[in-house]
Amino acid sequence: MWADRINRAARRVPVWALWLTGLAPAVWFFYLGMTGGLGAEPIKALEQELGKVALQLLVAGLAVTPLRRYLGLNVLRFRRAIGLLAFTYVCLHLAVWLFLDVQDAARIRADIVKRPFVTVGFTALMLMIPLAATSNDLSLRRLGPRWRRLHRLVYPVAVLGAVHFIWLSKGFQFEPLIYLAVILGLLALRLSPGKVLARSVR
């Protein structure tokens, strides 16, 4: 079966390879920014590209359970790395905004309070911090069942990330709406109490 072949191939891929692949876009975008490859507003473009990759990684993390449940694809061993990569890109997105774009502490505080898209994005970051801090085996053992409840914060984080993208976009654009629709669809699949269609993967 095709799912078994994919699962066997995935088991041979080391997690560090996912980290290298996942960080490659950041290196590439920074290179483009320094060499004029991001257009007339490289800082804004760099912010947007890093934020978009963060959102894509959040989508990928949410897709892990539905892929296993409905298609029999087991990539669970990569979920922690995907989540930490998403947090890394959110931090890079924030760092570019703080240190390259705004560069004004007073304006940063004002934007967080007064500009809805900044408020939403900052809230998503705050919710991600405890997830990143507890993405280790020691926290899993110490928190027990509470660990799973805590990590459900990824659901509002993903929705807030999509809303941040929608508000950040100028005019009516389909792309951020598509992200929101995909996230809501994945959440519906994850939370659905219906019959599990896929067989368990050994």
PDB file of C-alpha atoms in Angstrom:
ATOM      1  CA  MET A   1       0.000   0.000   0.000  1.00  0.00           C
ATOM      2  CA  TRP A   2       1.251   3.493  -0.857  1.00  0.00           C
ATOM      3  CA  ALA A   3       0.862   4.733   2.743  1.00  0.00           C
ATOM      4  CA  ASP A   4       3.089   1.900   4.017  1.00  0.00           C
ATOM      5  CA  ARG A   5       5.795   2.797   1.503  1.00  0.00           C
ATOM      6  CA  ILE A   6       5.700   6.445   2.571  1.00  0.00           C
ATOM      7  CA  ASN A   7       5.806   5.456   6.249  1.00  0.00           C
ATOM      8  CA  ARG A   8       8.825   3.210   5.693  1.00  0.00           C
ATOM      9  CA  ALA A   9      10.622   5.994   3.835  1.00  0.00           C
ATOM     10  CA  ALA A  10       9.758   8.526   6.569  1.00  0.00           C
ATOM     11  CA  ARG A  11      11.218   6.267   9.272  1.00  0.00           C
ATOM     12  CA  ARG A  12      14.573   6.411   7.486  1.00  0.00           C
ATOM     13  CA  VAL A  13      14.658  10.232   7.503  1.00  0.00           C
ATOM     14  CA  PRO A  14      16.506  11.626  10.562  1.00  0.00           C
ATOM     15  CA  VAL A  15      14.860  14.504  12.409  1.00  0.00           C
ATOM     16  CA  TRP A  16      17.985  16.658  11.997  1.00  0.00           C
ATOM     17  CA  ALA A  17      17.445  16.519   8.230  1.00  0.00           C
ATOM     18  CA  LEU A  18      14.036  18.136   8.746  1.00  0.00           C
ATOM     19  CA  TRP A  19      15.718  20.901  10.763  1.00  0.00           C
ATOM     20  CA  LEU A  20      18.238  21.571   7.996  1.00  0.00           C
ATOM     21  CA  THR A  21      15.531  21.603   5.351  1.00  0.00           C
ATOM     22  CA  GLY A  22      13.228  23.714   7.499  1.00  0.00           C
ATOM     23  CA  LEU A  23      15.823  26.404   8.214  1.00  0.00           C
ATOM     24  CA  ALA A  24      17.001  26.641   4.607  1.00  0.00           C
ATOM     25  CA  PRO A  25      14.238  29.102   3.556  1.00  0.00           C
ATOM     26  CA  ALA A  26      15.254  31.529   6.325  1.00  0.00           C
ATOM     27  CA  VAL A  27      18.868  31.510   5.149  1.00  0.00           C
ATOM     28  CA  TRP A  28      17.705  32.009   1.563  1.00  0.00           C
ATOM     29  CA  PHE A  29      15.384  34.907   2.409  1.00  0.00           C
ATOM     30  CA  PHE A  30      18.081  36.703   4.407  1.00  0.00           C
ATOM     31  CA  TYR A  31      20.471  36.216   1.505  1.00  0.00           C
ATOM     32  CA  LEU A  32      17.938  37.658  -0.923  1.00  0.00           C
ATOM     33  CA  GLY A  33      17.349  40.588   1.404  1.00  0.00           C
ATOM     34  CA  MET A  34      21.063  41.411   1.541  1.00  0.00           C
ATOM     35  CA  THR A  35      21.550  41.083  -2.220  1.00  0.00           C
ATOM     36  CA  GLY A  36      18.504  43.032  -3.399  1.00  0.00           C
ATOM     37  CA  GLY A  37      16.447  40.008  -4.317  1.00  0.00           C
ATOM     38  CA  LEU A  38      13.364  40.959  -2.275  1.00  0.00           C
ATOM     39  CA  GLY A  39      12.299  43.996  -4.258  1.00  0.00           C
ATOM     40  CA  ALA A  40      11.971  47.652  -3.359  1.00  0.00           C
ATOM     41  CA  GLU A  41      10.979  46.982   0.281  1.00  0.00           C
ATOM     42  CA  PRO A  42      13.225  44.115   1.357  1.00  0.00           C
ATOM     43  CA  ILE A  43      12.501  44.424   5.090  1.00  0.00           C
ATOM     44  CA  LYS A  44       8.735  44.239   4.603  1.00  0.00           C
ATOM     45  CA  ALA A  45       9.166  41.364   2.158  1.00  0.00           C
ATOM     46  CA  LEU A  46      11.459  39.521   4.585  1.00  0.00           C
ATOM     47  CA  GLU A  47       8.922  39.955   7.393  1.00  0.00           C
ATOM     48  CA  GLN A  48       6.142  38.602   5.228  1.00  0.00           C
ATOM     49  CA  GLU A  49       8.090  35.617   3.906  1.00  0.00           C
ATOM     50  CA  LEU A  50       9.239  34.533   7.374  1.00  0.00           C
ATOM     51  CA  GLY A  51       5.709  34.908   8.752  1.00  0.00           C
ATOM     52  CA  LYS A  52       4.280  32.930   5.878  1.00  0.00           C
ATOM     53  CA  VAL A  53       6.680  30.031   6.450  1.00  0.00           C
ATOM     54  CA  ALA A  54       5.735  30.072  10.153  1.00  0.00           C
ATOM     55  CA  LEU A  55       2.063  29.779   9.189  1.00  0.00           C
ATOM     56  CA  GLN A  56       2.811  26.975   6.735  1.00  0.00           C
ATOM     57  CA  LEU A  57       4.639  25.068   9.466  1.00  0.00           C
ATOM     58  CA  LEU A  58       1.691  25.527  11.828  1.00  0.00           C
ATOM     59  CA  VAL A  59      -0.548  24.087   9.113  1.00  0.00           C
ATOM     60  CA  ALA A  60       1.864  21.170   8.675  1.00  0.00           C
ATOM     61  CA  GLY A  61       1.821  20.498  12.418  1.00  0.00           C
ATOM     62  CA  LEU A  62      -1.965  20.491  12.503  1.00  0.00           C
ATOM     63  CA  ALA A  63      -2.037  18.094   9.551  1.00  0.00           C
ATOM     64  CA  VAL A  64      -0.032  15.358  11.310  1.00  0.00           C
ATOM     65  CA  THR A  65      -2.963  13.828  13.208  1.00  0.00           C
ATOM     66  CA  PRO A  66      -5.502  13.942  10.327  1.00  0.00           C
ATOM     67  CA  LEU A  67      -2.929  12.395   7.983  1.00  0.00           C
ATOM     68  CA  ARG A  68      -2.490   9.488  10.366  1.00  0.00           C
ATOM     69  CA  ARG A  69      -6.166   9.179  11.228  1.00  0.00           C
ATOM     70  CA  TYR A  70      -7.642   9.348   7.746  1.00  0.00           C
ATOM     71  CA  LEU A  71      -4.835   8.338   5.370  1.00  0.00           C
ATOM     72  CA  GLY A  72      -2.648   6.113   7.521  1.00  0.00           C
ATOM     73  CA  LEU A  73       0.428   8.334   7.071  1.00  0.00           C
ATOM     74  CA  ASN A  74       2.531   8.341  10.226  1.00  0.00           C
ATOM     75  CA  VAL A  75       4.847  11.360  10.507  1.00  0.00           C
ATOM     76  CA  LEU A  76       4.256  11.843  14.227  1.00  0.00           C
ATOM     77  CA  ARG A  77       7.981  11.690  15.008  1.00  0.00           C
ATOM     78  CA  PHE A  78       8.470  14.955  13.109  1.00  0.00           C
ATOM     79  CA  ARG A  79       5.704  16.930  14.829  1.00  0.00           C
ATOM     80  CA  ARG A  80       7.890  18.326  17.629  1.00  0.00           C
ATOM     81  CA  ALA A  81      10.479  19.578  15.132  1.00  0.00           C
ATOM     82  CA  ILE A  82       7.755  21.112  12.974  1.00  0.00           C
ATOM     83  CA  GLY A  83       6.329  22.968  15.970  1.00  0.00           C
ATOM     84  CA  LEU A  84       9.729  24.246  17.088  1.00  0.00           C
ATOM     85  CA  LEU A  85      10.540  25.329  13.546  1.00  0.00           C
ATOM     86  CA  ALA A  86       7.264  27.257  13.461  1.00  0.00           C
ATOM     87  CA  PHE A  87       8.218  28.988  16.715  1.00  0.00           C
ATOM     88  CA  THR A  88      11.674  29.775  15.294  1.00  0.00           C
ATOM     89  CA  TYR A  89      10.149  31.424  12.234  1.00  0.00           C
ATOM     90  CA  VAL A  90       7.707  33.410  14.372  1.00  0.00           C
ATOM     91  CA  CYS A  91      10.660  34.679  16.428  1.00  0.00           C
ATOM     92  CA  LEU A  92      12.570  35.594  13.256  1.00  0.00           C
ATOM     93  CA  HIS A  93       9.462  37.342  11.913  1.00  0.00           C
ATOM     94  CA  LEU A  94       9.204  39.307  15.158  1.00  0.00           C
ATOM     95  CA  ALA A  95      12.940  40.096  15.232  1.00  0.00           C
ATOM     96  CA  VAL A  96      12.850  41.575  11.730  1.00  0.00           C
ATOM     97  CA  TRP A  97       9.855  43.705  12.722  1.00  0.00           C
ATOM     98  CA  LEU A  98      11.480  44.852  15.974  1.00  0.00           C
ATOM     99  CA  PHE A  99      15.070  45.479  14.902  1.00  0.00           C
ATOM    100  CA  LEU A 100      14.897  46.192  11.177  1.00  0.00           C
ATOM    101  CA  ASP A 101      11.447  47.644  10.614  1.00  0.00           C
ATOM    102  CA  VAL A 102      10.183  49.592  13.639  1.00  0.00           C
ATOM    103  CA  GLN A 103      13.419  50.276  15.584  1.00  0.00           C
ATOM    104  CA  ASP A 104      11.491  52.354  18.122  1.00  0.00           C
ATOM    105  CA  ALA A 105      10.554  50.929  21.545  1.00  0.00           C
ATOM    106  CA  ALA A 106       7.769  53.480  22.109  1.00  0.00           C
ATOM    107  CA  ARG A 107       6.166  52.705  18.760  1.00  0.00           C
ATOM    108  CA  ILE A 108       6.445  48.965  19.383  1.00  0.00           C
ATOM    109  CA  ARG A 109       4.446  49.268  22.603  1.00  0.00           C
ATOM    110  CA  ALA A 110       1.882  51.526  20.906  1.00  0.00           C
ATOM    111  CA  ASP A 111       1.492  49.155  17.942  1.00  0.00           C
ATOM    112  CA  ILE A 112       0.897  46.133  20.188  1.00  0.00           C
ATOM    113  CA  VAL A 113      -1.909  47.986  21.966  1.00  0.00           C
ATOM    114  CA  LYS A 114      -3.478  49.982  19.124  1.00  0.00           C
ATOM    115  CA  ARG A 115      -3.010  47.993  15.916  1.00  0.00           C
ATOM    116  CA  PRO A 116      -5.224  44.876  15.851  1.00  0.00           C
ATOM    117  CA  PHE A 117      -3.036  42.824  13.508  1.00  0.00           C
ATOM    118  CA  VAL A 118      -0.015  43.435  15.759  1.00  0.00           C
ATOM    119  CA  THR A 119      -2.056  42.602  18.875  1.00  0.00           C
ATOM    120  CA  VAL A 120      -3.233  39.335  17.347  1.00  0.00           C
ATOM    121  CA  GLY A 121       0.241  38.367  16.163  1.00  0.00           C
ATOM    122  CA  PHE A 122       1.820  39.195  19.524  1.00  0.00           C
ATOM    123  CA  THR A 123      -0.868  37.178  21.328  1.00  0.00           C
ATOM    124  CA  ALA A 124      -0.107  34.172  19.121  1.00  0.00           C
ATOM    125  CA  LEU A 125       3.583  34.483  20.004  1.00  0.00           C
ATOM    126  CA  MET A 126       2.825  34.637  23.729  1.00  0.00           C
ATOM    127  CA  LEU A 127       0.746  31.466  23.450  1.00  0.00           C
ATOM    128  CA  MET A 128       3.558  29.714  21.591  1.00  0.00           C
ATOM    129  CA  ILE A 129       6.172  30.352  24.283  1.00  0.00           C
ATOM    130  CA  PRO A 130       4.862  27.736  26.783  1.00  0.00           C
ATOM    131  CA  LEU A 131       4.480  25.268  23.908  1.00  0.00           C
ATOM    132  CA  ALA A 132       8.101  25.715  22.850  1.00  0.00           C
ATOM    133  CA  ALA A 133       9.314  25.639  26.461  1.00  0.00           C
ATOM    134  CA  THR A 134       7.595  22.305  27.134  1.00  0.00           C
ATOM    135  CA  SER A 135       8.435  20.595  23.821  1.00  0.00           C
ATOM    136  CA  ASN A 136      10.772  18.125  25.477  1.00  0.00           C
ATOM    137  CA  ASP A 137      10.518  14.685  27.072  1.00  0.00           C
ATOM    138  CA  LEU A 138      11.148  15.983  30.595  1.00  0.00           C
ATOM    139  CA  SER A 139       8.144  18.328  30.420  1.00  0.00           C
ATOM    140  CA  LEU A 140       6.025  15.545  28.978  1.00  0.00           C
ATOM    141  CA  ARG A 141       6.868  13.290  31.923  1.00  0.00           C
ATOM    142  CA  ARG A 142       6.391  15.989  34.554  1.00  0.00           C
ATOM    143  CA  LEU A 143       3.124  17.395  33.210  1.00  0.00           C
ATOM    144  CA  GLY A 144       1.516  14.072  32.354  1.00  0.00           C
ATOM    145  CA  PRO A 145      -2.046  14.506  31.002  1.00  0.00           C
ATOM    146  CA  ARG A 146      -1.757  18.269  31.451  1.00  0.00           C
ATOM    147  CA  TRP A 147       0.878  18.353  28.702  1.00  0.00           C
ATOM    148  CA  ARG A 148      -1.644  17.362  26.044  1.00  0.00           C
ATOM    149  CA  ARG A 149      -4.146  19.954  27.280  1.00  0.00           C
ATOM    150  CA  LEU A 150      -1.470  22.649  27.267  1.00  0.00           C
ATOM    151  CA  HIS A 151      -0.417  21.845  23.723  1.00  0.00           C
ATOM    152  CA  ARG A 152      -3.936  22.321  22.472  1.00  0.00           C
ATOM    153  CA  LEU A 153      -3.002  26.002  22.570  1.00  0.00           C
ATOM    154  CA  VAL A 154      -1.635  25.373  19.096  1.00  0.00           C
ATOM    155  CA  TYR A 155      -5.247  25.513  17.848  1.00  0.00           C
ATOM    156  CA  PRO A 156      -5.876  29.175  18.751  1.00  0.00           C
ATOM    157  CA  VAL A 157      -2.276  29.996  17.778  1.00  0.00           C
ATOM    158  CA  ALA A 158      -2.876  28.793  14.221  1.00  0.00           C
ATOM    159  CA  VAL A 159      -6.191  30.650  13.936  1.00  0.00           C
ATOM    160  CA  LEU A 160      -4.638  33.848  15.319  1.00  0.00           C
ATOM    161  CA  GLY A 161      -1.763  33.481  12.865  1.00  0.00           C
ATOM    162  CA  ALA A 162      -4.178  33.299   9.947  1.00  0.00           C
ATOM    163  CA  VAL A 163      -6.177  36.285  11.249  1.00  0.00           C
ATOM    164  CA  HIS A 164      -2.905  38.217  11.646  1.00  0.00           C
ATOM    165  CA  PHE A 165      -2.107  37.474   7.992  1.00  0.00           C
ATOM    166  CA  ILE A 166      -5.586  38.570   6.876  1.00  0.00           C
ATOM    167  CA  TRP A 167      -5.405  41.885   8.725  1.00  0.00           C
ATOM    168  CA  LEU A 168      -1.823  42.463   7.596  1.00  0.00           C
ATOM    169  CA  SER A 169      -2.683  42.020   3.909  1.00  0.00           C
ATOM    170  CA  LYS A 170      -3.634  45.112   1.973  1.00  0.00           C
ATOM    171  CA  GLY A 171      -7.056  44.959   0.362  1.00  0.00           C
ATOM    172  CA  PHE A 172      -8.992  41.780  -0.309  1.00  0.00           C
ATOM    173  CA  GLN A 173      -6.694  38.829  -0.971  1.00  0.00           C
ATOM    174  CA  PHE A 174      -7.538  35.160  -1.291  1.00  0.00           C
ATOM    175  CA  GLU A 175      -4.248  33.742  -0.021  1.00  0.00           C
ATOM    176  CA  PRO A 176      -4.692  34.574   3.699  1.00  0.00           C
ATOM    177  CA  LEU A 177      -8.321  33.422   3.527  1.00  0.00           C
ATOM    178  CA  ILE A 178      -7.167  30.101   2.083  1.00  0.00           C
ATOM    179  CA  TYR A 179      -4.796  29.653   5.032  1.00  0.00           C
ATOM    180  CA  LEU A 180      -7.639  30.325   7.464  1.00  0.00           C
ATOM    181  CA  ALA A 181      -9.943  27.904   5.639  1.00  0.00           C
ATOM    182  CA  VAL A 182      -7.305  25.146   5.644  1.00  0.00           C
ATOM    183  CA  ILE A 183      -6.602  25.668   9.351  1.00  0.00           C
ATOM    184  CA  LEU A 184     -10.289  25.552  10.249  1.00  0.00           C
ATOM    185  CA  GLY A 185     -10.707  22.447   8.106  1.00  0.00           C
ATOM    186  CA  LEU A 186      -7.787  20.685   9.811  1.00  0.00           C
ATOM    187  CA  LEU A 187      -9.156  21.618  13.230  1.00  0.00           C
ATOM    188  CA  ALA A 188     -12.536  20.210  12.249  1.00  0.00           C
ATOM    189  CA  LEU A 189     -10.854  16.943  11.216  1.00  0.00           C
ATOM    190  CA  ARG A 190      -8.812  16.786  14.427  1.00  0.00           C
ATOM    191  CA  LEU A 191     -11.772  17.489  16.689  1.00  0.00           C
ATOM    192  CA  SER A 192     -14.295  15.416  14.771  1.00  0.00           C
ATOM    193  CA  PRO A 193     -15.838  12.671  16.952  1.00  0.00           C
ATOM    194  CA  GLY A 194     -16.695  10.649  13.877  1.00  0.00           C
ATOM    195  CA  LYS A 195     -15.445   7.211  12.995  1.00  0.00           C
ATOM    196  CA  VAL A 196     -11.733   6.943  12.364  1.00  0.00           C
ATOM    197  CA  LEU A 197     -11.278   5.792   8.798  1.00  0.00           C
ATOM    198  CA  ALA A 198      -7.623   4.939   8.778  1.00  0.00           C
ATOM    199  CA  ARG A 199      -6.119   1.885  10.304  1.00  0.00           C
ATOM    200  CA  SER A 200      -3.517   2.299  13.014  1.00  0.00           C
ATOM    201  CA  VAL A 201       0.051   2.381  11.799  1.00  0.00           C
ATOM    202  CA  ARG A 202       2.337  -0.054  13.536  1.00  0.00           C
TER     203      ARG A 202
END
